[in-house]
C-alpha cells in the first residue's frame, strides 16, 4: 500500500518518577512527552513508512520538545498549530510502588485540546494510505471532536483506509457519552482496535471472539482485540486469527497498546496479510514494554529479529 499514515491528537509533557515512591518524598523525575497518536506516528516511521502527526501545542518548552522530537523521528509536523497563548498540557506519573503507577493530568482547556478543523488538511489526508484516529481526541473538546469528523469525512471521501483505536479514557468522558460518539466513528472505520473492556462500550460482554464478531457487525472490515497477556485476536472477512504475546522481561507497560497499533498499521502499509500485521504488532508491543517510557522502546525495522536471536548481538 502506498501513502503515509496521518494521525491527529494531543501530545503533552510527561514528568515521570524514575524510582518507586510517593512524589511527596521529592522523588527524582525525568522529562519526556506522550500522546497515543504521536506514539503511533513514531512507531510507523521507525518501521520505514512516512507518517504525519497533526496537533496543537503551546509556545513553550514542552511544545518545542514535542515538535523537535517528532521531527527527529522523521514525523511530519507541518500541519501542527503552535498556540501563542495557551500552554501545553502536562502529566505527572508517579511510580507509587514497583508495579503501581498513578497518573495526574493537567490538560483541560490547554493547547492540546484546542485542535480544530483549521488544522485538518484534506489534501494531506486524501494522499495518505491510512488515517489513524483514537477515542481520546474527540473527548478533549468540541473543536477536537469536529476536527476528527472533518478528517474522517476527508478520508472516506477519498477512499483512504481509516483506523480507529477506541482507547477509552474515563477521566475525559463518561461511558455513555463515549459510546454514543464512538459508535459513529466505528461505523465509518475500516480497522478498529480495542480491549475487551473498551469493546464493551459498544457491544455485549462475551468471549473475545464473539465481541469481535459483534464489533464487525457495526461496520469495520477488520477488528483487532488487544487481550493483554492473552495476546491478540483479529477478525477479517469472517476469519479469526490469534497472536500470542512474545516473551520478554517487562520493564514498563506504558505505551504497549499504541506500539501494538503502530506495528499493525505498519504491516498494513507493508501490504502484508493480517497474520503478518499481527506478528509485527506483537513484536512492537514486546519492544515497548522492555524499555521505560511511552515510545522510546519502539523498534526500528532492522531490529525486529532481536527478540528471537541471542542475548548479545555482535
CSV table of C-alpha atoms in Angstrom, one decimal:
chain,number,residue,atom,x,y,z
A,1,UNK,CA,0.0,0.0,0.0
A,2,UNK,CA,1.3,3.4,-0.9
A,3,UNK,CA,1.0,6.6,1.1
A,4,UNK,CA,1.8,7.8,4.6
A,5,UNK,CA,0.0,7.4,7.9
A,6,UNK,CA,-1.7,10.6,9.0
A,7,UNK,CA,-3.0,10.9,12.6
A,8,UNK,CA,-4.2,13.7,14.8
A,9,UNK,CA,-4.4,14.1,18.5
A,10,UNK,CA,-2.9,15.5,21.7
A,11,UNK,CA,0.7,15.4,22.9
A,12,UNK,CA,1.7,16.5,26.4
A,13,UNK,CA,4.7,16.7,28.5
A,14,UNK,CA,5.4,13.9,31.0
A,15,UNK,CA,7.2,14.4,34.3
A,16,UNK,CA,7.8,10.8,35.5
A,17,UNK,CA,9.3,9.5,38.7
A,18,UNK,CA,12.5,7.4,38.0
A,19,UNK,CA,12.1,5.3,41.1
A,20,UNK,CA,9.2,3.9,43.2
A,21,UNK,CA,7.9,6.0,46.0
A,22,UNK,CA,5.4,8.9,46.6
A,23,UNK,CA,6.0,12.2,44.8
A,24,UNK,CA,5.7,13.9,48.2
A,25,UNK,CA,9.0,12.5,49.2
A,26,UNK,CA,10.8,14.5,46.5
A,27,UNK,CA,11.4,11.7,44.1
A,28,UNK,CA,13.8,12.2,41.2
A,29,UNK,CA,12.0,12.9,37.9
A,30,UNK,CA,12.7,12.8,34.2
A,31,UNK,CA,11.1,14.8,31.4
A,32,UNK,CA,9.5,13.3,28.2
A,33,UNK,CA,6.4,13.6,26.2
A,34,UNK,CA,3.4,11.3,25.5
A,35,UNK,CA,0.5,11.0,23.2
A,36,UNK,CA,-1.2,7.9,21.8
A,37,UNK,CA,-1.4,9.2,18.2
A,38,UNK,CA,2.2,10.6,18.3
A,39,UNK,CA,3.5,7.3,19.5
A,40,UNK,CA,1.8,5.5,16.6
A,41,UNK,CA,3.3,8.1,14.2
A,42,UNK,CA,6.8,7.4,15.6
A,43,UNK,CA,6.3,3.7,15.5
A,44,UNK,CA,5.3,3.7,11.9
A,45,UNK,CA,8.1,6.0,11.0
A,46,UNK,CA,10.7,3.8,12.7
A,47,UNK,CA,9.4,0.8,10.6
A,48,UNK,CA,10.2,2.7,7.4
A,49,UNK,CA,6.9,4.4,6.4
A,50,UNK,CA,6.1,8.1,6.2
A,51,UNK,CA,3.9,9.5,8.9
A,52,UNK,CA,2.4,12.8,9.9
A,53,UNK,CA,1.0,14.0,13.3
A,54,UNK,CA,-1.4,16.9,13.5
A,55,UNK,CA,-2.0,18.6,16.8
A,56,UNK,CA,-1.8,21.8,18.8
A,57,UNK,CA,1.0,22.6,21.3
A,58,UNK,CA,1.9,25.6,23.4
A,59,UNK,CA,4.5,28.1,22.5
A,60,UNK,CA,6.7,26.8,25.4
A,61,UNK,CA,9.4,24.4,26.2
A,62,UNK,CA,7.1,21.4,26.2
A,63,UNK,CA,5.6,22.3,22.8
A,64,UNK,CA,9.1,22.8,21.4
A,65,UNK,CA,10.3,19.4,22.8
A,66,UNK,CA,7.3,17.6,21.3
A,67,UNK,CA,7.8,19.1,17.8
A,68,UNK,CA,11.6,18.7,17.9
A,69,UNK,CA,11.5,15.1,18.9
A,70,UNK,CA,8.8,14.2,16.4
A,71,UNK,CA,10.9,15.9,13.7
A,72,UNK,CA,13.9,13.9,14.8
A,73,UNK,CA,11.8,10.8,14.4
A,74,UNK,CA,11.0,11.8,10.8
A,75,UNK,CA,7.4,12.5,11.6
A,76,UNK,CA,5.8,15.3,9.5
A,77,UNK,CA,4.5,18.1,11.8
A,78,UNK,CA,3.9,20.7,9.2
A,79,UNK,CA,0.2,20.9,10.0
A,80,UNK,CA,0.7,21.4,13.7
A,81,UNK,CA,-0.5,24.6,15.4
A,82,UNK,CA,1.6,26.5,18.0
A,83,UNK,CA,-0.8,28.2,20.3
A,84,UNK,CA,0.6,31.7,21.2
A,85,UNK,CA,-1.5,31.9,24.4
A,86,UNK,CA,-2.3,28.5,26.0
A,87,UNK,CA,0.4,26.3,27.4
A,88,UNK,CA,1.0,22.7,26.6
A,89,UNK,CA,-0.6,20.0,28.8
A,90,UNK,CA,1.4,18.1,31.4
A,91,UNK,CA,1.2,14.7,33.0
A,92,UNK,CA,2.7,13.7,36.4
A,93,UNK,CA,3.5,10.0,36.5
A,94,UNK,CA,4.1,8.6,40.0
A,95,UNK,CA,5.5,5.1,40.4
A,96,UNK,CA,3.9,4.6,43.8
A,97,UNK,CA,5.2,1.1,44.1
A,98,UNK,CA,7.4,-1.0,41.8
A,99,UNK,CA,4.3,-2.3,39.9
A,100,UNK,CA,1.7,0.5,40.5
A,101,UNK,CA,1.6,3.7,38.5
A,102,UNK,CA,-0.6,6.7,39.3
A,103,UNK,CA,-1.1,9.5,36.8
A,104,UNK,CA,-2.3,13.1,37.2
A,105,UNK,CA,-3.2,15.1,34.1
A,106,UNK,CA,-3.1,18.9,33.6
A,107,UNK,CA,-4.7,19.2,30.2
A,108,UNK,CA,-8.2,20.5,30.3
A,109,UNK,CA,-8.6,23.7,28.3
A,110,UNK,CA,-4.9,23.8,27.4
A,111,UNK,CA,-3.3,24.0,23.9
A,112,UNK,CA,-3.7,20.3,23.0
A,113,UNK,CA,-7.5,20.5,23.5
A,114,UNK,CA,-7.7,23.4,21.0
A,115,UNK,CA,-7.1,21.2,18.0
A,116,UNK,CA,-9.6,22.3,15.4
A,117,UNK,CA,-10.9,21.9,11.8
A,118,UNK,CA,-8.4,24.5,10.8
A,119,UNK,CA,-5.5,22.1,11.3
A,120,UNK,CA,-7.1,19.4,9.1
A,121,UNK,CA,-5.6,19.4,5.6
A,122,UNK,CA,-8.0,17.5,3.3
A,123,UNK,CA,-5.3,17.2,0.6
A,124,UNK,CA,-2.8,15.7,3.1
A,125,UNK,CA,-5.4,13.1,4.1
A,126,UNK,CA,-6.5,12.3,0.6
A,127,UNK,CA,-2.9,11.5,-0.3
A,128,UNK,CA,-2.5,9.2,2.7
A,129,UNK,CA,-2.5,5.4,2.9
A,130,UNK,CA,-4.1,5.4,6.4
A,131,UNK,CA,-5.8,7.9,8.6
A,132,UNK,CA,-5.5,6.8,12.2
A,133,UNK,CA,-7.9,8.1,14.9
A,134,UNK,CA,-8.4,7.4,18.6
A,135,UNK,CA,-11.2,7.8,21.1
A,136,UNK,CA,-9.0,10.2,23.0
A,137,UNK,CA,-9.1,13.1,20.6
A,138,UNK,CA,-12.9,13.6,20.3
A,139,UNK,CA,-13.1,13.5,24.1
A,140,UNK,CA,-10.8,16.5,24.5
A,141,UNK,CA,-13.2,19.3,23.4
A,142,UNK,CA,-15.9,20.1,20.8
A,143,UNK,CA,-13.3,21.6,18.5
A,144,UNK,CA,-11.2,18.5,18.6
A,145,UNK,CA,-14.3,16.4,18.0
A,146,UNK,CA,-15.1,18.5,15.0
A,147,UNK,CA,-11.5,18.0,13.7
A,148,UNK,CA,-11.8,14.3,14.0
A,149,UNK,CA,-15.1,14.2,12.0
A,150,UNK,CA,-13.6,16.6,9.4
A,151,UNK,CA,-10.6,14.3,9.0
A,152,UNK,CA,-12.8,11.2,8.8
A,153,UNK,CA,-15.0,12.9,6.1
A,154,UNK,CA,-11.9,13.7,4.1
A,155,UNK,CA,-10.6,10.1,4.3
A,156,UNK,CA,-13.9,8.5,3.5
A,157,UNK,CA,-14.5,10.8,0.5
A,158,UNK,CA,-11.0,10.0,-0.8
A,159,UNK,CA,-11.3,6.2,-0.2
A,160,UNK,CA,-8.4,6.3,2.4
A,161,UNK,CA,-8.4,3.4,4.9
A,162,UNK,CA,-9.5,4.6,8.3
A,163,UNK,CA,-8.1,3.1,11.5
A,164,UNK,CA,-9.7,3.7,14.9
A,165,UNK,CA,-8.3,2.8,18.3
A,166,UNK,CA,-11.2,3.1,20.8
A,167,UNK,CA,-8.7,4.0,23.6
A,168,UNK,CA,-11.3,4.9,26.1
A,169,UNK,CA,-10.3,7.3,28.9
A,170,UNK,CA,-12.7,7.5,31.8
A,171,UNK,CA,-11.1,10.8,33.0
A,172,UNK,CA,-12.2,12.5,29.8
A,173,UNK,CA,-15.8,11.4,29.4
A,174,UNK,CA,-18.5,9.1,30.7
A,175,UNK,CA,-19.1,5.6,29.2
A,176,UNK,CA,-22.5,6.7,27.8
A,177,UNK,CA,-21.1,9.8,26.1
A,178,UNK,CA,-18.2,7.9,24.8
A,179,UNK,CA,-20.4,5.1,23.5
A,180,UNK,CA,-22.6,7.4,21.5
A,181,UNK,CA,-19.7,9.2,19.8
A,182,UNK,CA,-17.5,6.1,19.3
A,183,UNK,CA,-20.4,4.3,17.6
A,184,UNK,CA,-20.4,6.9,14.9
A,185,UNK,CA,-16.7,6.6,14.4
A,186,UNK,CA,-16.7,2.8,14.4
A,187,UNK,CA,-19.4,2.6,11.7
A,188,UNK,CA,-17.2,4.5,9.3
A,189,UNK,CA,-13.8,2.9,10.1
A,190,UNK,CA,-12.1,0.1,8.3
A,191,UNK,CA,-10.0,-1.2,11.1
A,192,UNK,CA,-11.0,-1.0,14.8
A,193,UNK,CA,-8.7,-1.7,17.7
A,194,UNK,CA,-10.0,-2.3,21.3
A,195,UNK,CA,-9.5,-4.1,24.5
A,196,UNK,CA,-12.5,-6.2,25.6
A,197,UNK,CA,-13.4,-3.6,28.3
A,198,UNK,CA,-13.4,-0.9,25.6
A,199,UNK,CA,-15.4,-3.1,23.2
A,200,UNK,CA,-18.0,-3.5,25.9
A,201,UNK,CA,-18.8,0.2,25.4
A,202,UNK,CA,-20.5,-0.8,22.2
A,203,UNK,CA,-21.3,-4.5,22.2
A,204,UNK,CA,-22.5,-7.0,24.8
A,205,UNK,CA,-19.8,-8.6,27.0
A,206,UNK,CA,-19.0,-12.1,25.8
A,207,UNK,CA,-16.0,-14.1,24.7
A,208,UNK,CA,-13.4,-12.1,22.7
A,209,UNK,CA,-14.3,-14.0,19.6
A,210,UNK,CA,-18.0,-13.1,20.0
A,211,UNK,CA,-17.2,-9.5,20.8
A,212,UNK,CA,-15.1,-9.2,17.7
A,213,UNK,CA,-18.0,-10.5,15.6
A,214,UNK,CA,-20.3,-8.0,17.2
A,215,UNK,CA,-18.0,-5.1,16.5
A,216,UNK,CA,-17.5,-6.2,12.9
A,217,UNK,CA,-21.3,-6.1,12.5
A,218,UNK,CA,-21.1,-2.4,13.2
A,219,UNK,CA,-19.2,-1.7,10.0
A,220,UNK,CA,-15.4,-2.3,10.1
A,221,UNK,CA,-13.8,-4.9,7.8
A,222,UNK,CA,-11.1,-5.7,10.4
A,223,UNK,CA,-11.4,-5.9,14.2
A,224,UNK,CA,-8.4,-6.3,16.3
A,225,UNK,CA,-8.8,-7.1,20.0
A,226,UNK,CA,-5.9,-6.4,22.4
A,227,UNK,CA,-6.0,-9.1,25.1
A,228,UNK,CA,-3.1,-8.3,27.3
A,229,UNK,CA,-1.2,-11.4,28.4
A,230,UNK,CA,-3.5,-13.5,26.2
A,231,UNK,CA,-2.2,-11.8,23.1
A,232,UNK,CA,-4.5,-10.5,20.4
A,233,UNK,CA,-7.3,-11.6,18.1
A,234,UNK,CA,-8.0,-10.3,14.7
A,235,UNK,CA,-11.2,-10.8,12.7
A,236,UNK,CA,-11.0,-10.2,9.0
A,237,UNK,CA,-13.6,-11.4,6.4
A,238,UNK,CA,-15.1,-13.8,8.9
A,239,UNK,CA,-11.8,-15.4,9.8
A,240,UNK,CA,-10.3,-15.2,13.2
A,241,UNK,CA,-6.5,-15.1,13.7
A,242,UNK,CA,-4.8,-15.2,17.1
A,243,UNK,CA,-1.4,-13.9,18.0
A,244,UNK,CA,0.3,-14.8,21.4
A,245,UNK,CA,2.5,-12.3,23.2
A,246,UNK,CA,6.2,-12.5,22.8
A,247,UNK,CA,8.1,-13.5,25.9
A,248,UNK,CA,10.1,-10.5,27.3
A,249,UNK,CA,11.0,-9.0,30.6
A,250,UNK,CA,8.5,-6.3,31.3
A,251,UNK,CA,10.1,-3.0,32.5
A,252,UNK,CA,7.2,-0.5,31.8
A,253,UNK,CA,3.8,-1.4,30.5
A,254,UNK,CA,3.0,2.2,29.4
A,255,UNK,CA,2.7,2.6,25.6
A,256,UNK,CA,2.3,-1.1,24.8
A,257,UNK,CA,-1.1,-0.7,23.2
A,258,UNK,CA,0.0,2.2,21.0
A,259,UNK,CA,3.1,0.3,20.0
A,260,UNK,CA,0.9,-2.6,19.0
A,261,UNK,CA,-1.2,-0.4,16.8
A,262,UNK,CA,1.8,1.1,15.2
A,263,UNK,CA,3.1,-2.3,14.3
A,264,UNK,CA,-0.2,-3.4,12.9
A,265,UNK,CA,-0.6,-0.3,10.7
A,266,UNK,CA,3.0,-0.5,9.5
A,267,UNK,CA,2.1,-4.0,8.4
A,268,UNK,CA,-0.9,-2.7,6.6
A,269,UNK,CA,1.3,-0.2,4.8
A,270,UNK,CA,3.7,-3.1,4.0
A,271,UNK,CA,0.8,-4.6,2.1
A,272,UNK,CA,1.1,-7.7,4.3
A,273,UNK,CA,-1.7,-10.2,5.3
A,274,UNK,CA,-3.4,-10.0,8.7
A,275,UNK,CA,-1.1,-12.6,10.2
A,276,UNK,CA,2.0,-10.6,9.3
A,277,UNK,CA,0.4,-7.4,10.7
A,278,UNK,CA,-0.4,-9.2,14.0
A,279,UNK,CA,3.1,-10.6,14.3
A,280,UNK,CA,4.6,-7.2,13.7
A,281,UNK,CA,2.2,-5.6,16.2
A,282,UNK,CA,3.1,-8.1,18.9
A,283,UNK,CA,6.8,-7.6,18.3
A,284,UNK,CA,6.4,-3.8,18.6
A,285,UNK,CA,4.4,-4.3,21.8
A,286,UNK,CA,7.1,-6.5,23.3
A,287,UNK,CA,9.8,-4.0,22.5
A,288,UNK,CA,7.8,-1.2,24.0
A,289,UNK,CA,7.3,-2.9,27.4
A,290,UNK,CA,11.0,-3.7,27.6
A,291,UNK,CA,12.1,-0.1,27.9
A,292,UNK,CA,10.9,2.7,30.2
A,293,UNK,CA,8.7,5.5,28.7
A,294,UNK,CA,5.8,5.8,26.2
A,295,UNK,CA,7.7,5.5,22.9
A,296,UNK,CA,11.5,5.1,23.5
A,297,UNK,CA,11.4,1.3,23.0
A,298,UNK,CA,9.6,1.3,19.7
A,299,UNK,CA,11.8,-0.8,17.3
A,300,UNK,CA,13.4,0.1,14.0
A,301,UNK,CA,12.8,-2.3,11.1
A,302,UNK,CA,16.4,-3.5,11.4
A,303,UNK,CA,15.8,-4.6,15.0
A,304,UNK,CA,12.8,-6.7,14.6
A,305,UNK,CA,14.6,-10.0,14.8
A,306,UNK,CA,16.4,-9.1,18.0
A,307,UNK,CA,13.7,-10.7,20.2
A,308,UNK,CA,14.2,-14.1,18.6
A,309,UNK,CA,18.0,-14.0,18.5
A,310,UNK,CA,20.7,-14.4,21.1
A,311,UNK,CA,21.0,-12.2,24.2
A,312,UNK,CA,24.1,-10.4,22.7
A,313,UNK,CA,24.2,-9.0,19.2
A,314,UNK,CA,27.8,-9.0,17.9
